[in-house]
Amino acid sequence: MFTLKTIGVLTSGGDSPGMNAALRAVVRTASSENYEVIAFRHGFKGLISGDFKRLGPTDVSNIIQRGGTMLKSARCEEFRTEEGRAKAADVLKKEGIEALVIIGGDGSFQGGTLLAREHNIIVIGIPATIDNDLVGSDETIGYDTALNTAMDAIDKIRDTADAHDRLFLVEVMGRDAGFIALDTGIAGGAELILLPESLTDVNEVRTNLNGILHEQRRSSLVVVAEGDETGGALKLSEKLRDDFSKYEMRVCILGHVQRGGAPTARDRVLASRLGSAAVKAISEGHTQVMVGIVNNAIKITPLKMTFGKKKEINFELLDLAKKLR
Ligand code: ATP
């Protein structure tokens, strides 16, 4: 006898451009494989409270190009507790949901791993975070869009910095990872790039900036990752203010603008591939895994491996940035 199986899906943690495209791919692939899809609103919060709706292929029309997430996202303290996860498991069992697809970042996957372990539920992760900090995928959904948003802002800041021979410290997001800073720094031609992955020597920063501003007489733009151990652009500016008072040093913290906007083509394609791969992973019998893309091919990685260790940046790129400045 033919049995219709049910998949649950939610978006969790920080939103990232392309989450909608991933949801669309999950729903449409599921439908083509005869799964029913139940989507929870507000991430784990909606899973605990049973706030859901059934989604069919036409419910996800016209969302591939939209930023944010139509399901809404949330941070949920209750899900960090065993009681909270037990409530979530009850909702899943009551609705006959055998597998849960989590579109989110490392925190969401940690929560999902515990839910799976404690209640024997199939959990499949789709990496969606602008931070790009998950092991098991070369890129995460939303990273490319955030990168292009930050680069666009840096280009504009460069124009005004150049007009006045100013020194700009531009802070970009990424939590404790420097991927956005490294790539936007190179793409925006930054004079210096400060990352959490490499030790920042403030004296060396002073010397380098002196060379560029005094000797080469040109504007300077420093990209600072929010997780850099100097404490970010504002704190760094306090350390440098006295040395560079004549250059009208300016601090620009790009902030949440990096999370928003329509996903780039690259993110839409990535999200479509991963959304579809997540459903395929369920039908192939995978259990606690994340679907990712490595060297342009789908790769399945055990969920617990994706957040256990730090994803490495490419230090060759940092050397390249130094050479080209
Ligand atoms: P991003 O990296 O884009 O912010 P994220 O998924 O890492 O996304 P978090 O806020 O870290 O975002 O986590 C999202 C939710 O996952 C939390 O609000 C919480 O409900 C759950 N979660 C995070 N860490 C754990 C944990 N160690 N145990 C149980 N649940 C967790």
mmCIF file of C-alpha atoms and ligand atoms in Angstrom:
data_model
loop_
_atom_site.group_PDB
_atom_site.id
_atom_site.type_symbol
_atom_site.label_atom_id
_atom_site.label_comp_id
_atom_site.label_asym_id
_atom_site.label_seq_id
_atom_site.Cartn_x
_atom_site.Cartn_y
_atom_site.Cartn_z
ATOM 1 C CA MET A 1 0.000 0.000 0.000
ATOM 2 C CA PHE A 2 1.197 3.540 -0.826
ATOM 3 C CA THR A 3 1.882 5.615 2.305
ATOM 4 C CA LEU A 4 2.261 9.354 2.213
ATOM 5 C CA LYS A 5 5.157 10.441 4.388
ATOM 6 C CA THR A 6 5.427 13.816 6.017
ATOM 7 C CA ILE A 7 8.442 16.092 6.196
ATOM 8 C CA GLY A 8 8.709 19.038 8.572
ATOM 9 C CA VAL A 9 10.690 22.151 7.660
ATOM 10 C CA LEU A 10 11.676 25.363 9.426
ATOM 11 C CA THR A 11 14.105 28.276 9.180
ATOM 12 C CA SER A 12 16.073 29.012 12.340
ATOM 13 C CA GLY A 13 18.657 31.385 13.805
ATOM 14 C CA GLY A 14 19.875 34.438 11.907
ATOM 15 C CA ASP A 15 18.030 34.865 8.627
ATOM 16 C CA SER A 16 20.025 34.771 5.423
ATOM 17 C CA PRO A 17 19.162 35.628 1.810
ATOM 18 C CA GLY A 18 18.254 32.434 -0.024
ATOM 19 C CA MET A 19 16.330 30.743 2.794
ATOM 20 C CA ASN A 20 13.142 31.174 0.738
ATOM 21 C CA ALA A 21 14.777 29.621 -2.311
ATOM 22 C CA ALA A 22 15.810 26.635 -0.184
ATOM 23 C CA LEU A 23 12.279 26.271 1.207
ATOM 24 C CA ARG A 24 10.860 26.365 -2.321
ATOM 25 C CA ALA A 25 13.215 23.587 -3.400
ATOM 26 C CA VAL A 26 12.350 21.458 -0.355
ATOM 27 C CA VAL A 27 8.616 21.801 -0.939
ATOM 28 C CA ARG A 28 8.702 21.187 -4.688
ATOM 29 C CA THR A 29 11.104 18.260 -4.507
ATOM 30 C CA ALA A 30 9.102 16.750 -1.665
ATOM 31 C CA SER A 31 5.931 17.066 -3.665
ATOM 32 C CA SER A 32 7.485 15.336 -6.658
ATOM 33 C CA GLU A 33 8.514 12.476 -4.369
ATOM 34 C CA ASN A 34 5.042 12.266 -2.770
ATOM 35 C CA TYR A 35 5.950 13.653 0.603
ATOM 36 C CA GLU A 36 3.660 16.042 2.386
ATOM 37 C CA VAL A 37 5.340 19.135 3.860
ATOM 38 C CA ILE A 38 4.488 20.810 7.159
ATOM 39 C CA ALA A 39 6.287 24.111 7.677
ATOM 40 C CA PHE A 40 6.788 25.630 11.127
ATOM 41 C CA ARG A 41 6.795 29.391 11.671
ATOM 42 C CA HIS A 42 9.414 31.202 13.755
ATOM 43 C CA GLY A 43 11.911 28.335 13.859
ATOM 44 C CA PHE A 44 12.028 26.143 16.976
ATOM 45 C CA LYS A 45 9.525 28.441 18.686
ATOM 46 C CA GLY A 46 6.816 27.407 16.257
ATOM 47 C CA LEU A 47 7.914 23.794 16.480
ATOM 48 C CA ILE A 48 7.373 23.824 20.250
ATOM 49 C CA SER A 49 4.047 25.642 20.103
ATOM 50 C CA GLY A 50 2.753 23.736 17.072
ATOM 51 C CA ASP A 51 2.507 26.832 14.864
ATOM 52 C CA PHE A 52 2.565 25.341 11.366
ATOM 53 C CA LYS A 53 0.954 25.222 7.949
ATOM 54 C CA ARG A 54 0.950 22.649 5.172
ATOM 55 C CA LEU A 55 2.758 23.795 2.047
ATOM 56 C CA GLY A 56 2.248 22.604 -1.510
ATOM 57 C CA PRO A 57 4.131 23.565 -4.681
ATOM 58 C CA THR A 58 2.019 26.657 -5.424
ATOM 59 C CA ASP A 59 2.440 28.023 -1.882
ATOM 60 C CA VAL A 60 6.089 28.663 -2.628
ATOM 61 C CA SER A 61 5.563 30.486 -5.908
ATOM 62 C CA ASN A 62 7.248 33.848 -6.338
ATOM 63 C CA ILE A 63 9.575 33.549 -3.328
ATOM 64 C CA ILE A 64 12.864 32.481 -4.928
ATOM 65 C CA GLN A 65 13.898 36.128 -5.372
ATOM 66 C CA ARG A 66 12.940 37.303 -1.883
ATOM 67 C CA GLY A 67 15.308 37.956 1.014
ATOM 68 C CA GLY A 68 14.420 37.082 4.612
ATOM 69 C CA THR A 69 12.229 34.027 5.176
ATOM 70 C CA MET A 70 8.499 33.678 4.583
ATOM 71 C CA LEU A 71 8.411 31.226 7.505
ATOM 72 C CA LYS A 72 10.056 33.812 9.789
ATOM 73 C CA SER A 73 12.994 32.870 11.941
ATOM 74 C CA ALA A 74 13.682 33.118 15.653
ATOM 75 C CA ARG A 75 16.095 32.387 18.446
ATOM 76 C CA CYS A 76 14.424 30.119 20.996
ATOM 77 C CA GLU A 77 15.783 29.714 24.516
ATOM 78 C CA GLU A 78 13.236 27.005 25.393
ATOM 79 C CA PHE A 79 14.651 24.709 22.732
ATOM 80 C CA ARG A 80 17.955 24.695 24.621
ATOM 81 C CA THR A 81 16.236 22.742 27.400
ATOM 82 C CA GLU A 82 15.334 19.033 27.373
ATOM 83 C CA GLU A 83 11.742 19.935 28.241
ATOM 84 C CA GLY A 84 11.529 22.284 25.280
ATOM 85 C CA ARG A 85 12.852 19.669 22.889
ATOM 86 C CA ALA A 86 10.444 17.064 24.340
ATOM 87 C CA LYS A 87 7.533 19.396 23.534
ATOM 88 C CA ALA A 88 8.880 19.803 20.005
ATOM 89 C CA ALA A 89 9.169 16.027 19.601
ATOM 90 C CA ASP A 90 5.565 15.587 20.765
ATOM 91 C CA VAL A 91 4.351 17.991 18.074
ATOM 92 C CA LEU A 92 6.336 16.155 15.406
ATOM 93 C CA LYS A 93 4.998 12.762 16.493
ATOM 94 C CA LYS A 94 1.421 14.030 16.731
ATOM 95 C CA GLU A 95 1.573 15.307 13.156
ATOM 96 C CA GLY A 96 3.226 12.126 11.903
ATOM 97 C CA ILE A 97 6.413 13.917 10.874
ATOM 98 C CA GLU A 98 9.252 11.473 10.380
ATOM 99 C CA ALA A 99 11.929 13.857 9.234
ATOM 100 C CA LEU A 100 12.699 17.490 10.009
ATOM 101 C CA VAL A 101 14.627 19.730 7.619
ATOM 102 C CA ILE A 102 16.359 22.591 9.424
ATOM 103 C CA ILE A 103 17.441 25.556 7.298
ATOM 104 C CA GLY A 104 19.859 27.449 9.552
ATOM 105 C CA GLY A 105 23.312 27.791 11.059
ATOM 106 C CA ASP A 106 25.507 25.991 13.579
ATOM 107 C CA GLY A 107 23.351 26.762 16.627
ATOM 108 C CA SER A 108 20.281 25.400 14.884
ATOM 109 C CA PHE A 109 22.201 22.247 13.955
ATOM 110 C CA GLN A 110 23.356 21.768 17.550
ATOM 111 C CA GLY A 111 19.746 21.971 18.685
ATOM 112 C CA GLY A 112 18.663 19.651 15.874
ATOM 113 C CA THR A 113 21.314 17.094 16.807
ATOM 114 C CA LEU A 114 20.037 16.964 20.379
ATOM 115 C CA LEU A 115 16.435 16.617 19.209
ATOM 116 C CA ALA A 116 17.412 13.747 16.935
ATOM 117 C CA ARG A 117 19.440 11.999 19.629
ATOM 118 C CA GLU A 118 16.877 12.360 22.399
ATOM 119 C CA HIS A 119 13.749 11.537 20.367
ATOM 120 C CA ASN A 120 14.880 9.425 17.458
ATOM 121 C CA ILE A 121 13.845 11.887 14.782
ATOM 122 C CA ILE A 122 15.499 12.193 11.368
ATOM 123 C CA VAL A 123 17.103 15.630 11.086
ATOM 124 C CA ILE A 124 18.576 17.012 7.870
ATOM 125 C CA GLY A 125 20.432 20.332 7.927
ATOM 126 C CA ILE A 126 20.618 22.862 5.100
ATOM 127 C CA PRO A 127 23.455 25.341 5.779
ATOM 128 C CA ALA A 128 22.039 28.854 5.626
ATOM 129 C CA THR A 129 24.022 31.594 7.329
ATOM 130 C CA ILE A 130 25.809 34.667 6.035
ATOM 131 C CA ASP A 131 28.798 33.750 8.240
ATOM 132 C CA ASN A 132 29.876 30.777 6.045
ATOM 133 C CA ASP A 133 31.194 29.076 9.191
ATOM 134 C CA LEU A 134 29.915 25.512 8.712
ATOM 135 C CA VAL A 135 32.244 22.635 7.916
ATOM 136 C CA GLY A 136 30.906 20.422 5.096
ATOM 137 C CA SER A 137 30.020 23.050 2.506
ATOM 138 C CA ASP A 138 32.336 25.370 0.596
ATOM 139 C CA GLU A 139 29.676 28.040 0.899
ATOM 140 C CA THR A 140 26.542 28.521 2.953
ATOM 141 C CA ILE A 141 23.297 30.006 1.666
ATOM 142 C CA GLY A 142 23.324 33.797 2.021
ATOM 143 C CA TYR A 143 27.078 34.214 2.145
ATOM 144 C CA ASP A 144 27.460 35.348 -1.458
ATOM 145 C CA THR A 145 24.662 37.893 -1.129
ATOM 146 C CA ALA A 146 26.107 39.305 2.098
ATOM 147 C CA LEU A 147 29.494 39.493 0.441
ATOM 148 C CA ASN A 148 28.169 41.472 -2.504
ATOM 149 C CA THR A 149 26.185 43.794 -0.250
ATOM 150 C CA ALA A 150 29.276 44.506 1.840
ATOM 151 C CA MET A 151 31.434 44.987 -1.261
ATOM 152 C CA ASP A 152 28.947 47.428 -2.732
ATOM 153 C CA ALA A 153 28.985 49.447 0.506
ATOM 154 C CA ILE A 154 32.786 49.384 0.608
ATOM 155 C CA ASP A 155 32.966 50.687 -2.979
ATOM 156 C CA LYS A 156 30.765 53.617 -1.994
ATOM 157 C CA ILE A 157 32.737 54.329 1.146
ATOM 158 C CA ARG A 158 35.937 54.243 -0.913
ATOM 159 C CA ASP A 159 34.636 57.052 -3.135
ATOM 160 C CA THR A 160 34.143 59.390 -0.222
ATOM 161 C CA ALA A 161 37.323 58.232 1.536
ATOM 162 C CA ASP A 162 39.272 58.983 -1.609
ATOM 163 C CA ALA A 163 37.728 62.406 -2.142
ATOM 164 C CA HIS A 164 38.986 63.516 1.281
ATOM 165 C CA ASP A 165 42.082 61.349 1.747
ATOM 166 C CA ARG A 166 40.386 59.858 4.768
ATOM 167 C CA LEU A 167 40.968 56.758 6.814
ATOM 168 C CA PHE A 168 37.933 54.508 7.078
ATOM 169 C CA LEU A 169 37.520 51.517 9.362
ATOM 170 C CA VAL A 170 34.687 49.391 7.987
ATOM 171 C CA GLU A 171 33.294 46.632 10.175
ATOM 172 C CA VAL A 172 31.627 43.653 8.529
ATOM 173 C CA MET A 173 29.651 40.768 10.034
ATOM 174 C CA GLY A 174 30.655 37.124 10.411
ATOM 175 C CA ARG A 175 30.512 36.521 14.177
ATOM 176 C CA ASP A 176 33.775 34.784 15.083
ATOM 177 C CA ALA A 177 34.579 33.910 11.460
ATOM 178 C CA GLY A 178 36.450 36.161 9.019
ATOM 179 C CA PHE A 179 35.092 34.900 5.680
ATOM 180 C CA ILE A 180 33.072 38.014 4.818
ATOM 181 C CA ALA A 181 35.940 40.287 5.884
ATOM 182 C CA LEU A 182 38.546 38.406 3.856
ATOM 183 C CA ASP A 183 36.580 38.216 0.626
ATOM 184 C CA THR A 184 35.134 41.748 0.778
ATOM 185 C CA GLY A 185 38.550 43.068 1.749
ATOM 186 C CA ILE A 186 40.082 41.585 -1.382
ATOM 187 C CA ALA A 187 37.145 42.491 -3.617
ATOM 188 C CA GLY A 188 37.063 46.055 -2.280
ATOM 189 C CA GLY A 189 40.840 46.537 -2.480
ATOM 190 C CA ALA A 190 41.183 47.180 1.263
ATOM 191 C CA GLU A 191 44.580 48.362 2.478
ATOM 192 C CA LEU A 192 44.288 46.143 5.564
ATOM 193 C CA ILE A 193 42.050 43.203 6.500
ATOM 194 C CA LEU A 194 41.726 42.254 10.159
ATOM 195 C CA LEU A 195 40.364 38.804 10.937
ATOM 196 C CA PRO A 196 39.699 36.741 14.059
ATOM 197 C CA GLU A 197 41.718 33.911 12.474
ATOM 198 C CA SER A 198 44.961 35.929 12.430
ATOM 199 C CA LEU A 199 46.430 37.866 15.312
ATOM 200 C CA THR A 200 46.089 41.641 14.914
ATOM 201 C CA ASP A 201 49.091 43.654 16.097
ATOM 202 C CA VAL A 202 47.857 47.234 16.579
ATOM 203 C CA ASN A 203 51.416 48.598 16.257
ATOM 204 C CA GLU A 204 51.763 46.890 12.903
ATOM 205 C CA VAL A 205 48.418 48.381 11.851
ATOM 206 C CA ARG A 206 49.768 51.840 12.801
ATOM 207 C CA THR A 207 52.967 51.332 10.822
ATOM 208 C CA ASN A 208 51.138 50.101 7.731
ATOM 209 C CA LEU A 209 48.612 52.918 7.796
ATOM 210 C CA ASN A 210 51.334 55.485 8.326
ATOM 211 C CA GLY A 211 53.091 54.210 5.234
ATOM 212 C CA ILE A 212 49.973 54.461 3.090
ATOM 213 C CA LEU A 213 48.598 57.754 4.404
ATOM 214 C CA HIS A 214 51.834 59.716 4.960
ATOM 215 C CA GLU A 215 54.179 58.359 2.331
ATOM 216 C CA GLN A 216 51.875 57.248 -0.466
ATOM 217 C CA ARG A 217 49.378 60.036 0.280
ATOM 218 C CA ARG A 218 46.267 58.075 -0.511
ATOM 219 C CA SER A 219 43.081 57.205 1.338
ATOM 220 C CA SER A 220 43.001 54.077 3.413
ATOM 221 C CA LEU A 221 40.265 51.590 3.996
ATOM 222 C CA VAL A 222 40.568 48.907 6.648
ATOM 223 C CA VAL A 223 38.076 46.033 6.715
ATOM 224 C CA VAL A 224 37.602 44.779 10.266
ATOM 225 C CA ALA A 225 35.737 41.558 11.023
ATOM 226 C CA GLU A 226 33.286 41.997 13.903
ATOM 227 C CA GLY A 227 34.959 39.052 15.655
ATOM 228 C CA ASP A 228 38.502 40.435 15.378
ATOM 229 C CA GLU A 229 40.238 40.340 18.746
ATOM 230 C CA THR A 230 40.729 44.140 18.712
ATOM 231 C CA GLY A 231 37.012 44.247 19.583
ATOM 232 C CA GLY A 232 35.812 45.595 16.232
ATOM 233 C CA ALA A 233 36.139 48.847 14.312
ATOM 234 C CA LEU A 234 34.970 51.201 17.063
ATOM 235 C CA LYS A 235 37.402 49.867 19.668
ATOM 236 C CA LEU A 236 40.221 49.877 17.129
ATOM 237 C CA SER A 237 39.470 53.500 16.236
ATOM 238 C CA GLU A 238 39.938 54.474 19.900
ATOM 239 C CA LYS A 239 43.400 52.917 19.840
ATOM 240 C CA LEU A 240 44.359 54.724 16.618
ATOM 241 C CA ARG A 241 42.620 58.082 17.075
ATOM 242 C CA ASP A 242 45.599 60.035 18.459
ATOM 243 C CA ASP A 243 47.993 58.808 15.786
ATOM 244 C CA PHE A 244 45.760 59.667 12.844
ATOM 245 C CA SER A 245 43.918 62.769 14.044
ATOM 246 C CA LYS A 246 44.737 64.721 10.913
ATOM 247 C CA TYR A 247 43.057 62.183 8.622
ATOM 248 C CA GLU A 248 39.500 62.463 9.959
ATOM 249 C CA MET A 249 39.264 58.787 10.726
ATOM 250 C CA ARG A 250 35.739 57.449 10.230
ATOM 251 C CA VAL A 251 34.151 54.234 11.462
ATOM 252 C CA CYS A 252 31.405 52.556 9.490
ATOM 253 C CA ILE A 253 29.670 49.473 10.896
ATOM 254 C CA LEU A 254 27.725 47.874 8.062
ATOM 255 C CA GLY A 255 25.510 45.788 10.386
ATOM 256 C CA HIS A 256 22.220 44.227 9.390
ATOM 257 C CA VAL A 257 22.155 45.601 5.874
ATOM 258 C CA GLN A 258 24.380 42.576 5.148
ATOM 259 C CA ARG A 259 21.584 40.163 6.051
ATOM 260 C CA GLY A 260 18.940 41.623 3.788
ATOM 261 C CA GLY A 261 18.134 41.980 0.126
ATOM 262 C CA ALA A 262 17.348 39.713 -2.782
ATOM 263 C CA PRO A 263 19.644 36.675 -2.949
ATOM 264 C CA THR A 264 22.266 36.690 -5.692
ATOM 265 C CA ALA A 265 21.955 34.213 -8.557
ATOM 266 C CA ARG A 266 24.702 32.154 -6.937
ATOM 267 C CA ASP A 267 22.781 31.902 -3.661
ATOM 268 C CA ARG A 268 19.544 31.013 -5.439
ATOM 269 C CA VAL A 269 21.238 28.188 -7.312
ATOM 270 C CA LEU A 270 23.001 26.961 -4.156
ATOM 271 C CA ALA A 271 19.736 27.050 -2.186
ATOM 272 C CA SER A 272 17.860 25.222 -4.940
ATOM 273 C CA ARG A 273 20.481 22.470 -5.105
ATOM 274 C CA LEU A 274 20.663 22.046 -1.335
ATOM 275 C CA GLY A 275 16.897 22.144 -0.781
ATOM 276 C CA SER A 276 16.449 19.418 -3.319
ATOM 277 C CA ALA A 277 19.403 17.417 -1.956
ATOM 278 C CA ALA A 278 17.901 17.509 1.549
ATOM 279 C CA VAL A 279 14.750 15.724 0.379
ATOM 280 C CA LYS A 280 16.813 13.259 -1.630
ATOM 281 C CA ALA A 281 18.873 12.559 1.495
ATOM 282 C CA ILE A 282 15.677 11.658 3.360
ATOM 283 C CA SER A 283 14.484 9.297 0.641
ATOM 284 C CA GLU A 284 17.913 7.663 0.539
ATOM 285 C CA GLY A 285 17.685 6.914 4.257
ATOM 286 C CA HIS A 286 20.202 9.410 5.643
ATOM 287 C CA THR A 287 19.501 10.427 9.192
ATOM 288 C CA GLN A 288 21.505 13.074 11.093
ATOM 289 C CA VAL A 289 23.308 14.815 8.225
ATOM 290 C CA MET A 290 23.866 18.168 6.568
ATOM 291 C CA VAL A 291 23.761 18.538 2.806
ATOM 292 C CA GLY A 292 26.490 20.767 1.425
ATOM 293 C CA ILE A 293 28.399 21.469 -1.752
ATOM 294 C CA VAL A 294 32.114 20.727 -1.926
ATOM 295 C CA ASN A 295 34.010 21.211 -5.200
ATOM 296 C CA ASN A 296 30.693 21.779 -6.950
ATOM 297 C CA ALA A 297 29.239 18.390 -5.956
ATOM 298 C CA ILE A 298 26.663 17.556 -3.291
ATOM 299 C CA LYS A 299 28.322 16.273 -0.139
ATOM 300 C CA ILE A 300 26.615 14.652 2.835
ATOM 301 C CA THR A 301 28.294 15.301 6.210
ATOM 302 C CA PRO A 302 27.218 13.993 9.634
ATOM 303 C CA LEU A 303 25.435 16.890 11.316
ATOM 304 C CA LYS A 304 27.635 16.792 14.407
ATOM 305 C CA MET A 305 30.776 17.259 12.280
ATOM 306 C CA THR A 306 29.506 20.531 10.820
ATOM 307 C CA PHE A 307 29.776 22.608 13.985
ATOM 308 C CA GLY A 308 32.318 20.611 16.003
ATOM 309 C CA LYS A 309 35.395 22.280 14.584
ATOM 310 C CA LYS A 310 36.223 25.642 13.099
ATOM 311 C CA LYS A 311 36.078 25.974 9.332
ATOM 312 C CA GLU A 312 39.436 27.239 8.121
ATOM 313 C CA ILE A 313 39.915 30.352 6.068
ATOM 314 C CA ASN A 314 42.288 30.317 3.139
ATOM 315 C CA PHE A 315 45.438 32.037 4.389
ATOM 316 C CA GLU A 316 46.779 32.256 0.842
ATOM 317 C CA LEU A 317 44.073 34.832 0.208
ATOM 318 C CA LEU A 318 45.272 36.890 3.154
ATOM 319 C CA ASP A 319 48.812 36.828 1.760
ATOM 320 C CA LEU A 320 47.442 37.824 -1.631
ATOM 321 C CA ALA A 321 45.619 40.794 -0.099
ATOM 322 C CA LYS A 322 48.899 41.933 1.514
ATOM 323 C CA LYS A 323 50.747 41.675 -1.785
ATOM 324 C CA LEU A 324 48.162 43.661 -3.665
ATOM 325 C CA ARG A 325 47.604 46.523 -1.261
HETATM 326 P P1 ATP B 1 23.409 32.088 12.590
HETATM 327 O O1 ATP B 1 24.789 31.487 12.655
HETATM 328 O O2 ATP B 1 23.073 32.588 11.230
HETATM 329 O O3 ATP B 1 23.107 33.081 13.650
HETATM 330 P P2 ATP B 1 22.365 29.853 14.069
HETATM 331 O O4 ATP B 1 21.511 28.708 13.694
HETATM 332 O O5 ATP B 1 23.769 29.540 14.503
HETATM 333 O O6 ATP B 1 22.359 30.870 12.845
HETATM 334 P P3 ATP B 1 21.703 30.488 16.803
HETATM 335 O O7 ATP B 1 21.014 31.676 17.390
HETATM 336 O O8 ATP B 1 23.058 30.179 17.308
HETATM 337 O O9 ATP B 1 21.655 30.695 15.228
HETATM 338 O O10 ATP B 1 20.792 29.199 17.082
HETATM 339 C C1 ATP B 1 19.426 29.175 16.685
HETATM 340 C C2 ATP B 1 18.620 28.435 17.716
HETATM 341 O O11 ATP B 1 19.100 27.086 17.814
HETATM 342 C C3 ATP B 1 18.727 28.971 19.150
HETATM 343 O O12 ATP B 1 17.867 30.066 19.382
HETATM 344 C C4 ATP B 1 18.304 27.743 19.950
HETATM 345 O O13 ATP B 1 16.920 27.600 19.932
HETATM 346 C C5 ATP B 1 18.927 26.615 19.138
HETATM 347 N N1 ATP B 1 20.228 26.239 19.703
HETATM 348 C C6 ATP B 1 21.414 26.853 19.525
HETATM 349 N N2 ATP B 1 22.401 26.248 20.202
HETATM 350 C C7 ATP B 1 21.822 25.215 20.856
HETATM 351 C C8 ATP B 1 22.292 24.207 21.761
HETATM 352 N N3 ATP B 1 23.576 24.126 22.112
HETATM 353 N N4 ATP B 1 21.391 23.319 22.238
HETATM 354 C C9 ATP B 1 20.096 23.379 21.884
HETATM 355 N N5 ATP B 1 19.581 24.303 21.041
HETATM 356 C C10 ATP B 1 20.431 25.207 20.537
#
